[in-house]
């Protein structure tokens, strides 16, 4: 299965994510007691080769369309790194990533950030954008420049605005509302599921 | 640059690793006060697209030659995961990996281990083999079966024997001695550097 883009690509992607268990609709309890009308978790995506290939191709296509001249990519571990690694390889761009712990010299970055390099930040999903923004700041501290961030799925919880405030454009392959609408048009989720997602997105 | 195998492939690989700073010869202090005649660190490899491509193709080729029927791959974070992710994608095999921390339910694996699945363990480098062996045990506890482990570089510090004792064959694209010999034949390291590596390997 390869990424076709457009409605066809979206349908393949949405169905692939559901089959991989990465995207579920219903009522889910979030940490802290709140409820959500959907659940997204891409950590096990690499266990589903067809869906994993679609995701990597979709993100690679978006990066090369929006920032063809990026000097390097930055992957946010762990899940973002499972996407950013094959994307960087496909685009022949250097990949920088964050350690999970500082090394003995207090460094958190793996790979070289050259002064003035334009670096595209890549993650699997974004909600408020705080995690992507922390990466942007860390890269800027190392002398890099960040103008674009990329995710597969935008949860539509404020990331685009927060990143824009820092001069970074958020590029998402898709978002939760578009995924719900796509699955609804394929009769894979009910009216009630779509309504619940729509309400929760509009209420933000 | 693509992986050619044989002497030609080895020369490209050895030179690529040196240029990426992933392989150095000289006198290095190890944690604990010991000295080593070489230094290998593949964490920044993804920052060098040419060498990264060679490594991924070499490991993918070895996995598909030695365990063409493996049901899934297992990547050891972080560096092993930057190799295992694109290898799994290229071979269209499910990728399972370890979290860096247990989740709220105490699980450490991402991705499903199906009962009886034969799983190929992939890491960047091995020394004593203790880390690979821990992954083997964890996968067996989840119901998987491990017969083969793969690394780019074997440091020749006992991993093959330790893994064999657990019924696992260690497959390495190359080892430190072969890399040193290759670089020496290309006149990229001195007689003294080669002798030091040879002595340290033979003394184990």
GROMACS .gro file of C-alpha atoms in nm:
model
  408
    1UNK     CA    1   0.000   0.000   0.000
    2UNK     CA    2   0.149   0.337  -0.092
    3UNK     CA    3   0.039   0.689   0.002
    4UNK     CA    4  -0.184   0.836  -0.268
    5UNK     CA    5  -0.269   1.166  -0.104
    6UNK     CA    6  -0.613   1.328  -0.137
    7UNK     CA    7  -0.937   1.156  -0.035
    8UNK     CA    8  -0.813   0.815  -0.148
    9UNK     CA    9  -0.497   0.846   0.060
   10UNK     CA   10  -0.694   0.966   0.361
   11UNK     CA   11  -0.934   0.673   0.341
   12UNK     CA   12  -0.646   0.423   0.326
   13UNK     CA   13  -0.473   0.599   0.615
   14UNK     CA   14  -0.783   0.625   0.837
   15UNK     CA   15  -0.871   0.260   0.779
   16UNK     CA   16  -0.509   0.150   0.835
   17UNK     CA   17  -0.493   0.339   1.166
   18UNK     CA   18  -0.819   0.182   1.286
   19UNK     CA   19  -0.702  -0.169   1.193
   20UNK     CA   20  -0.373  -0.106   1.378
   21UNK     CA   21  -0.573  -0.007   1.688
   22UNK     CA   22  -0.405   0.334   1.672
   23UNK     CA   23  -0.735   0.520   1.637
   24UNK     CA   24  -1.051   0.437   1.829
   25UNK     CA   25  -1.384   0.613   1.882
   26UNK     CA   26  -1.608   0.586   2.186
   27UNK     CA   27  -1.571   0.714   2.541
   28UNK     CA   28  -1.223   0.713   2.689
   29UNK     CA   29  -1.105   0.831   3.031
   30UNK     CA   30  -0.800   1.050   3.015
   31UNK     CA   31  -0.543   1.077   3.293
   32UNK     CA   32  -0.680   1.348   3.525
   33UNK     CA   33  -1.040   1.229   3.501
   34UNK     CA   34  -1.152   1.402   3.179
   35UNK     CA   35  -1.326   1.211   2.901
   36UNK     CA   36  -1.245   1.200   2.534
   37UNK     CA   37  -1.460   1.088   2.240
   38UNK     CA   38  -1.162   0.930   2.067
   39UNK     CA   39  -0.830   0.765   2.141
   40UNK     CA   40  -0.514   0.795   1.934
   41UNK     CA   41  -0.193   0.610   2.012
   42UNK     CA   42   0.064   0.557   1.743
   43UNK     CA   43   0.322   0.378   1.955
   44UNK     CA   44   0.239   0.035   1.815
   45UNK     CA   45   0.205   0.158   1.456
   46UNK     CA   46   0.542   0.005   1.347
   47UNK     CA   47   0.389  -0.336   1.424
   48UNK     CA   48   0.158  -0.288   1.123
   49UNK     CA   49   0.381  -0.272   0.814
   50UNK     CA   50   0.110  -0.154   0.570
   51UNK     CA   51  -0.013   0.133   0.788
   52UNK     CA   52   0.345   0.217   0.894
   53UNK     CA   53   0.450   0.250   0.527
   54UNK     CA   54   0.152   0.479   0.454
   55UNK     CA   55   0.237   0.704   0.748
   56UNK     CA   56   0.607   0.731   0.661
   57UNK     CA   57   0.532   0.807   0.296
   58UNK     CA   58   0.267   1.064   0.388
   59UNK     CA   59   0.497   1.248   0.631
   60UNK     CA   60   0.794   1.231   0.389
   61UNK     CA   61   0.575   1.372   0.110
   62UNK     CA   62   0.458   1.660   0.329
   63UNK     CA   63   0.808   1.747   0.448
   64UNK     CA   64   0.950   1.748   0.096
   65UNK     CA   65   0.658   1.959  -0.027
   66UNK     CA   66   0.663   2.219   0.252
   67UNK     CA   67   1.035   2.242   0.333
   68UNK     CA   68   1.226   2.097   0.037
   69UNK     CA   69   1.533   2.291   0.146
   70UNK     CA   70   1.537   2.187   0.512
   71UNK     CA   71   1.894   2.103   0.611
   72UNK     CA   72   1.797   1.836   0.863
   73UNK     CA   73   1.509   1.669   1.044
   74UNK     CA   74   1.457   1.640   1.418
   75UNK     CA   75   1.273   1.335   1.559
   76UNK     CA   76   1.102   1.339   1.899
   77UNK     CA   77   1.146   0.998   2.076
   78UNK     CA   78   1.015   0.743   2.094
   79UNK     CA   79   0.720   0.729   1.857
   80UNK     CA   80   0.818   1.039   1.660
   81UNK     CA   81   1.159   0.883   1.608
   82UNK     CA   82   1.012   0.564   1.456
   83UNK     CA   83   0.859   0.794   1.191
   84UNK     CA   84   1.138   1.050   1.155
   85UNK     CA   85   1.412   0.784   1.105
   86UNK     CA   86   1.274   0.632   0.782
   87UNK     CA   87   1.153   0.975   0.664
   88UNK     CA   88   1.504   1.122   0.699
   89UNK     CA   89   1.652   0.821   0.524
   90UNK     CA   90   1.405   0.849   0.235
   91UNK     CA   91   1.469   1.223   0.197
   92UNK     CA   92   1.847   1.184   0.241
   93UNK     CA   93   1.846   1.447   0.515
   94UNK     CA   94   2.052   1.429   0.835
   95UNK     CA   95   1.843   1.322   1.134
   96UNK     CA   96   1.895   1.478   1.476
   97UNK     CA   97   1.708   1.345   1.777
   98UNK     CA   98   1.674   1.396   2.149
   99UNK     CA   99   1.817   1.154   2.400
  100UNK     CA  100   1.581   1.029   2.665
  101UNK     CA  101   1.842   1.136   2.924
  102UNK     CA  102   2.122   1.391   2.924
  103UNK     CA  103   2.468   1.243   2.868
  104UNK     CA  104   2.765   1.291   3.103
  105UNK     CA  105   2.836   1.628   2.942
  106UNK     CA  106   2.475   1.746   2.983
  107UNK     CA  107   2.394   1.719   2.613
  108UNK     CA  108   2.047   1.611   2.503
  109UNK     CA  109   2.090   1.611   2.127
  110UNK     CA  110   2.220   1.324   1.917
  111UNK     CA  111   2.367   1.441   1.589
  112UNK     CA  112   2.516   1.771   1.493
  113UNK     CA  113   2.316   2.096   1.470
  114UNK     CA  114   2.517   2.322   1.241
  115UNK     CA  115   2.481   2.700   1.290
  116UNK     CA  116   2.202   2.840   1.075
  117UNK     CA  117   2.069   2.501   0.971
  118UNK     CA  118   1.697   2.498   0.903
  119UNK     CA  119   1.558   2.199   1.089
  120UNK     CA  120   1.216   2.042   1.039
  121UNK     CA  121   1.070   1.901   1.362
  122UNK     CA  122   0.885   1.569   1.319
  123UNK     CA  123   0.649   1.402   1.565
  124UNK     CA  124   0.367   1.150   1.541
  125UNK     CA  125   0.093   1.361   1.696
  126UNK     CA  126   0.041   1.696   1.860
  127UNK     CA  127  -0.213   1.824   2.110
  128UNK     CA  128  -0.123   2.152   2.278
  129UNK     CA  129   0.208   2.176   2.093
  130UNK     CA  130   0.411   2.214   2.413
  131UNK     CA  131   0.633   1.917   2.336
  132UNK     CA  132   0.708   2.034   1.982
  133UNK     CA  133   0.775   2.385   2.114
  134UNK     CA  134   1.025   2.252   2.367
  135UNK     CA  135   1.211   2.084   2.080
  136UNK     CA  136   1.206   2.409   1.880
  137UNK     CA  137   1.361   2.598   2.173
  138UNK     CA  138   1.625   2.330   2.227
  139UNK     CA  139   1.721   2.333   1.858
  140UNK     CA  140   1.739   2.713   1.855
  141UNK     CA  141   1.965   2.704   2.161
  142UNK     CA  142   2.199   2.479   1.965
  143UNK     CA  143   2.211   2.734   1.682
  144UNK     CA  144   1.949   2.585   1.451
  145UNK     CA  145   1.651   2.759   1.296
  146UNK     CA  146   1.303   2.604   1.295
  147UNK     CA  147   1.028   2.728   1.064
  148UNK     CA  148   0.822   2.410   1.015
  149UNK     CA  149   0.695   2.131   1.236
  150UNK     CA  150   0.533   1.814   1.101
  151UNK     CA  151   0.298   1.562   1.255
  152UNK     CA  152   0.085   1.284   1.122
  153UNK     CA  153  -0.218   1.385   1.331
  154UNK     CA  154  -0.314   1.719   1.483
  155UNK     CA  155  -0.553   1.670   1.776
  156UNK     CA  156  -0.664   2.032   1.723
  157UNK     CA  157  -0.594   2.132   2.082
  158UNK     CA  158  -0.404   2.452   2.021
  159UNK     CA  159  -0.070   2.340   1.876
  160UNK     CA  160  -0.099   2.536   1.550
  161UNK     CA  161  -0.156   2.866   1.735
  162UNK     CA  162   0.111   2.804   1.997
  163UNK     CA  163   0.371   2.714   1.734
  164UNK     CA  164   0.271   3.005   1.510
  165UNK     CA  165   0.341   3.236   1.806
  166UNK     CA  166   0.697   3.103   1.798
  167UNK     CA  167   0.730   3.154   1.423
  168UNK     CA  168   0.679   2.787   1.338
  169UNK     CA  169   0.418   2.661   1.088
  170UNK     CA  170   0.250   2.337   1.192
  171UNK     CA  171   0.195   2.096   0.904
  172UNK     CA  172  -0.024   1.794   0.977
  173UNK     CA  173  -0.100   1.516   0.732
  174UNK     CA  174  -0.448   1.510   0.885
  175UNK     CA  175  -0.638   1.588   1.205
  176UNK     CA  176  -0.884   1.404   1.430
  177UNK     CA  177  -1.188   1.574   1.278
  178UNK     CA  178  -1.087   1.493   0.921
  179UNK     CA  179  -1.013   1.132   1.022
  180UNK     CA  180  -1.355   1.102   1.190
  181UNK     CA  181  -1.530   1.254   0.886
  182UNK     CA  182  -1.342   1.020   0.653
  183UNK     CA  183  -1.428   0.710   0.858
  184UNK     CA  184  -1.791   0.827   0.882
  185UNK     CA  185  -1.812   0.866   0.503
  186UNK     CA  186  -1.686   0.507   0.476
  187UNK     CA  187  -1.955   0.398   0.726
  188UNK     CA  188  -1.688   0.275   0.964
  189UNK     CA  189  -1.800   0.496   1.255
  190UNK     CA  190  -2.150   0.601   1.361
  191UNK     CA  191  -2.319   0.944   1.348
  192UNK     CA  192  -2.288   0.956   1.726
  193UNK     CA  193  -1.913   0.905   1.716
  194UNK     CA  194  -1.868   1.176   1.453
  195UNK     CA  195  -2.096   1.417   1.643
  196UNK     CA  196  -1.901   1.362   1.965
  197UNK     CA  197  -1.568   1.436   1.796
  198UNK     CA  198  -1.712   1.741   1.618
  199UNK     CA  199  -1.854   1.878   1.945
  200UNK     CA  200  -1.530   1.827   2.131
  201UNK     CA  201  -1.323   1.997   1.861
  202UNK     CA  202  -1.565   2.293   1.825
  203UNK     CA  203  -1.578   2.347   2.201
  204UNK     CA  204  -1.206   2.417   2.221
  205UNK     CA  205   2.562   0.502  -0.193
  206UNK     CA  206   2.412   0.153  -0.163
  207UNK     CA  207   2.535  -0.154   0.021
  208UNK     CA  208   2.736  -0.377  -0.212
  209UNK     CA  209   2.842  -0.645   0.038
  210UNK     CA  210   3.185  -0.813   0.022
  211UNK     CA  211   3.512  -0.622   0.039
  212UNK     CA  212   3.374  -0.328  -0.159
  213UNK     CA  213   3.079  -0.292   0.077
  214UNK     CA  214   3.304  -0.320   0.381
  215UNK     CA  215   3.537  -0.049   0.254
  216UNK     CA  216   3.244   0.189   0.191
  217UNK     CA  217   3.100   0.108   0.532
  218UNK     CA  218   3.428   0.147   0.723
  219UNK     CA  219   3.505   0.476   0.551
  220UNK     CA  220   3.148   0.603   0.605
  221UNK     CA  221   3.165   0.522   0.976
  222UNK     CA  222   3.497   0.703   1.016
  223UNK     CA  223   3.366   1.011   0.833
  224UNK     CA  224   3.057   1.009   1.055
  225UNK     CA  225   3.283   1.006   1.362
  226UNK     CA  226   3.119   0.678   1.464
  227UNK     CA  227   3.448   0.487   1.457
  228UNK     CA  228   3.778   0.619   1.589
  229UNK     CA  229   4.115   0.463   1.663
  230UNK     CA  230   4.364   0.577   1.925
  231UNK     CA  231   4.359   0.560   2.304
  232UNK     CA  232   4.025   0.611   2.474
  233UNK     CA  233   3.937   0.603   2.841
  234UNK     CA  234   3.634   0.391   2.919
  235UNK     CA  235   3.402   0.452   3.214
  236UNK     CA  236   3.560   0.260   3.503
  237UNK     CA  237   3.916   0.359   3.416
  238UNK     CA  238   4.001   0.099   3.150
  239UNK     CA  239   4.150   0.198   2.816
  240UNK     CA  240   4.040   0.099   2.469
  241UNK     CA  241   4.228   0.116   2.139
  242UNK     CA  242   3.916   0.219   1.951
  243UNK     CA  243   3.589   0.402   2.002
  244UNK     CA  244   3.258   0.314   1.840
  245UNK     CA  245   2.942   0.519   1.887
  246UNK     CA  246   2.662   0.492   1.637
  247UNK     CA  247   2.420   0.729   1.810
  248UNK     CA  248   2.487   1.014   1.567
  249UNK     CA  249   2.491   0.789   1.259
  250UNK     CA  250   2.145   0.907   1.138
  251UNK     CA  251   2.299   1.254   1.096
  252UNK     CA  252   2.504   1.114   0.805
  253UNK     CA  253   2.255   1.011   0.534
  254UNK     CA  254   2.506   0.821   0.316
  255UNK     CA  255   2.650   0.609   0.597
  256UNK     CA  256   2.303   0.566   0.754
  257UNK     CA  257   2.169   0.426   0.424
  258UNK     CA  258   2.463   0.182   0.397
  259UNK     CA  259   2.406   0.056   0.751
  260UNK     CA  260   2.030   0.010   0.710
  261UNK     CA  261   2.074  -0.174   0.378
  262UNK     CA  262   2.351  -0.395   0.519
  263UNK     CA  263   2.145  -0.495   0.826
  264UNK     CA  264   1.828  -0.546   0.616
  265UNK     CA  265   2.023  -0.767   0.375
  266UNK     CA  266   2.164  -0.978   0.658
  267UNK     CA  267   1.825  -1.021   0.829
  268UNK     CA  268   1.654  -1.125   0.508
  269UNK     CA  269   1.936  -1.370   0.427
  270UNK     CA  270   1.959  -1.531   0.771
  271UNK     CA  271   1.596  -1.525   0.887
  272UNK     CA  272   1.379  -1.472   0.580
  273UNK     CA  273   1.083  -1.622   0.767
  274UNK     CA  274   1.110  -1.412   1.084
  275UNK     CA  275   0.761  -1.297   1.185
  276UNK     CA  276   0.877  -0.969   1.335
  277UNK     CA  277   1.178  -0.758   1.432
  278UNK     CA  278   1.261  -0.620   1.774
  279UNK     CA  279   1.451  -0.290   1.802
  280UNK     CA  280   1.653  -0.193   2.110
  281UNK     CA  281   1.620   0.184   2.180
  282UNK     CA  282   1.750   0.432   2.110
  283UNK     CA  283   2.022   0.370   1.854
  284UNK     CA  284   1.910   0.016   1.769
  285UNK     CA  285   1.564   0.156   1.703
  286UNK     CA  286   1.693   0.411   1.449
  287UNK     CA  287   1.826   0.111   1.254
  288UNK     CA  288   1.548  -0.140   1.319
  289UNK     CA  289   1.268   0.103   1.216
  290UNK     CA  290   1.376   0.150   0.852
  291UNK     CA  291   1.491  -0.215   0.832
  292UNK     CA  292   1.145  -0.341   0.938
  293UNK     CA  293   0.978  -0.103   0.696
  294UNK     CA  294   1.200  -0.221   0.408
  295UNK     CA  295   1.139  -0.588   0.488
  296UNK     CA  296   0.764  -0.532   0.552
  297UNK     CA  297   0.793  -0.702   0.892
  298UNK     CA  298   0.617  -0.586   1.209
  299UNK     CA  299   0.848  -0.396   1.443
  300UNK     CA  300   0.828  -0.443   1.818
  301UNK     CA  301   1.039  -0.227   2.048
  302UNK     CA  302   1.104  -0.166   2.413
  303UNK     CA  303   0.981   0.143   2.592
  304UNK     CA  304   1.237   0.338   2.787
  305UNK     CA  305   1.001   0.318   3.087
  306UNK     CA  306   0.723   0.077   3.185
  307UNK     CA  307   0.371   0.204   3.118
  308UNK     CA  308   0.098   0.235   3.383
  309UNK     CA  309   0.017  -0.134   3.336
  310UNK     CA  310   0.381  -0.239   3.379
  311UNK     CA  311   0.430  -0.326   3.013
  312UNK     CA  312   0.765  -0.260   2.849
  313UNK     CA  313   0.690  -0.372   2.493
  314UNK     CA  314   0.539  -0.160   2.220
  315UNK     CA  315   0.365  -0.366   1.957
  316UNK     CA  316   0.215  -0.707   1.977
  317UNK     CA  317   0.417  -1.026   2.034
  318UNK     CA  318   0.200  -1.309   1.901
  319UNK     CA  319   0.245  -1.655   2.059
  320UNK     CA  320   0.505  -1.856   1.872
  321UNK     CA  321   0.626  -1.566   1.660
  322UNK     CA  322   0.989  -1.590   1.562
  323UNK     CA  323   1.139  -1.250   1.638
  324UNK     CA  324   1.475  -1.120   1.514
  325UNK     CA  325   1.647  -0.891   1.766
  326UNK     CA  326   1.822  -0.589   1.609
  327UNK     CA  327   2.076  -0.359   1.774
  328UNK     CA  328   2.351  -0.131   1.651
  329UNK     CA  329   2.641  -0.289   1.837
  330UNK     CA  330   2.709  -0.560   2.089
  331UNK     CA  331   2.986  -0.610   2.343
  332UNK     CA  332   2.916  -0.872   2.609
  333UNK     CA  333   2.570  -0.947   2.468
  334UNK     CA  334   2.398  -0.885   2.803
  335UNK     CA  335   2.166  -0.620   2.660
  336UNK     CA  336   2.061  -0.839   2.365
  337UNK     CA  337   2.012  -1.133   2.600
  338UNK     CA  338   1.781  -0.927   2.823
  339UNK     CA  339   1.569  -0.849   2.515
  340UNK     CA  340   1.562  -1.219   2.422
  341UNK     CA  341   1.435  -1.310   2.770
  342UNK     CA  342   1.173  -1.033   2.764
  343UNK     CA  343   1.046  -1.146   2.423
  344UNK     CA  344   1.031  -1.511   2.535
  345UNK     CA  345   0.833  -1.407   2.842
  346UNK     CA  346   0.580  -1.246   2.609
  347UNK     CA  347   0.546  -1.575   2.418
  348UNK     CA  348   0.785  -1.503   2.132
  349UNK     CA  349   1.071  -1.721   2.010
  350UNK     CA  350   1.416  -1.578   1.933
  351UNK     CA  351   1.672  -1.770   1.727
  352UNK     CA  352   1.870  -1.484   1.568
  353UNK     CA  353   2.011  -1.151   1.682
  354UNK     CA  354   2.157  -0.893   1.445
  355UNK     CA  355   2.402  -0.610   1.495
  356UNK     CA  356   2.600  -0.388   1.267
  357UNK     CA  357   2.920  -0.425   1.470
  358UNK     CA  358   3.033  -0.700   1.706
  359UNK     CA  359   3.294  -0.568   1.950
  360UNK     CA  360   3.406  -0.933   1.998
  361UNK     CA  361   3.367  -0.917   2.375
  362UNK     CA  362   3.179  -1.239   2.430
  363UNK     CA  363   2.833  -1.171   2.288
  364UNK     CA  364   2.835  -1.456   2.035
  365UNK     CA  365   2.913  -1.716   2.303
  366UNK     CA  366   2.669  -1.576   2.557
  367UNK     CA  367   2.385  -1.564   2.303
  368UNK     CA  368   2.469  -1.911   2.170
  369UNK     CA  369   2.428  -2.042   2.524
  370UNK     CA  370   2.072  -1.912   2.509
  371UNK     CA  371   2.007  -2.073   2.170
  372UNK     CA  372   2.046  -1.749   1.976
  373UNK     CA  373   2.280  -1.706   1.678
  374UNK     CA  374   2.454  -1.368   1.665
  375UNK     CA  375   2.481  -1.224   1.313
  376UNK     CA  376   2.702  -0.919   1.272
  377UNK     CA  377   2.753  -0.726   0.951
  378UNK     CA  378   3.112  -0.679   1.063
  379UNK     CA  379   3.330  -0.660   1.375
  380UNK     CA  380   3.590  -0.422   1.511
  381UNK     CA  381   3.883  -0.632   1.393
  382UNK     CA  382   3.750  -0.660   1.036
  383UNK     CA  383   3.681  -0.285   1.032
  384UNK     CA  384   4.035  -0.209   1.153
  385UNK     CA  385   4.186  -0.447   0.895
  386UNK     CA  386   3.976  -0.293   0.618
  387UNK     CA  387   4.075   0.064   0.714
  388UNK     CA  388   4.439  -0.045   0.741
  389UNK     CA  389   4.428  -0.195   0.390
  390UNK     CA  390   4.293   0.142   0.269
  391UNK     CA  391   4.581   0.315   0.450
  392UNK     CA  392   4.334   0.507   0.664
  393UNK     CA  393   4.476   0.383   0.996
  394UNK     CA  394   4.835   0.309   1.099
  395UNK     CA  395   5.006  -0.023   1.173
  396UNK     CA  396   5.009   0.078   1.539
  397UNK     CA  397   4.632   0.129   1.545
  398UNK     CA  398   4.569  -0.208   1.381
  399UNK     CA  399   4.815  -0.384   1.614
  400UNK     CA  400   4.650  -0.233   1.919
  401UNK     CA  401   4.304  -0.351   1.810
  402UNK     CA  402   4.437  -0.697   1.721
  403UNK     CA  403   4.608  -0.730   2.060
  404UNK     CA  404   4.300  -0.621   2.250
  405UNK     CA  405   4.074  -0.861   2.062
  406UNK     CA  406   4.314  -1.158   2.094
  407UNK     CA  407   4.361  -1.097   2.467
  408UNK     CA  408   3.991  -1.154   2.541
   0.00000   0.00000   0.00000
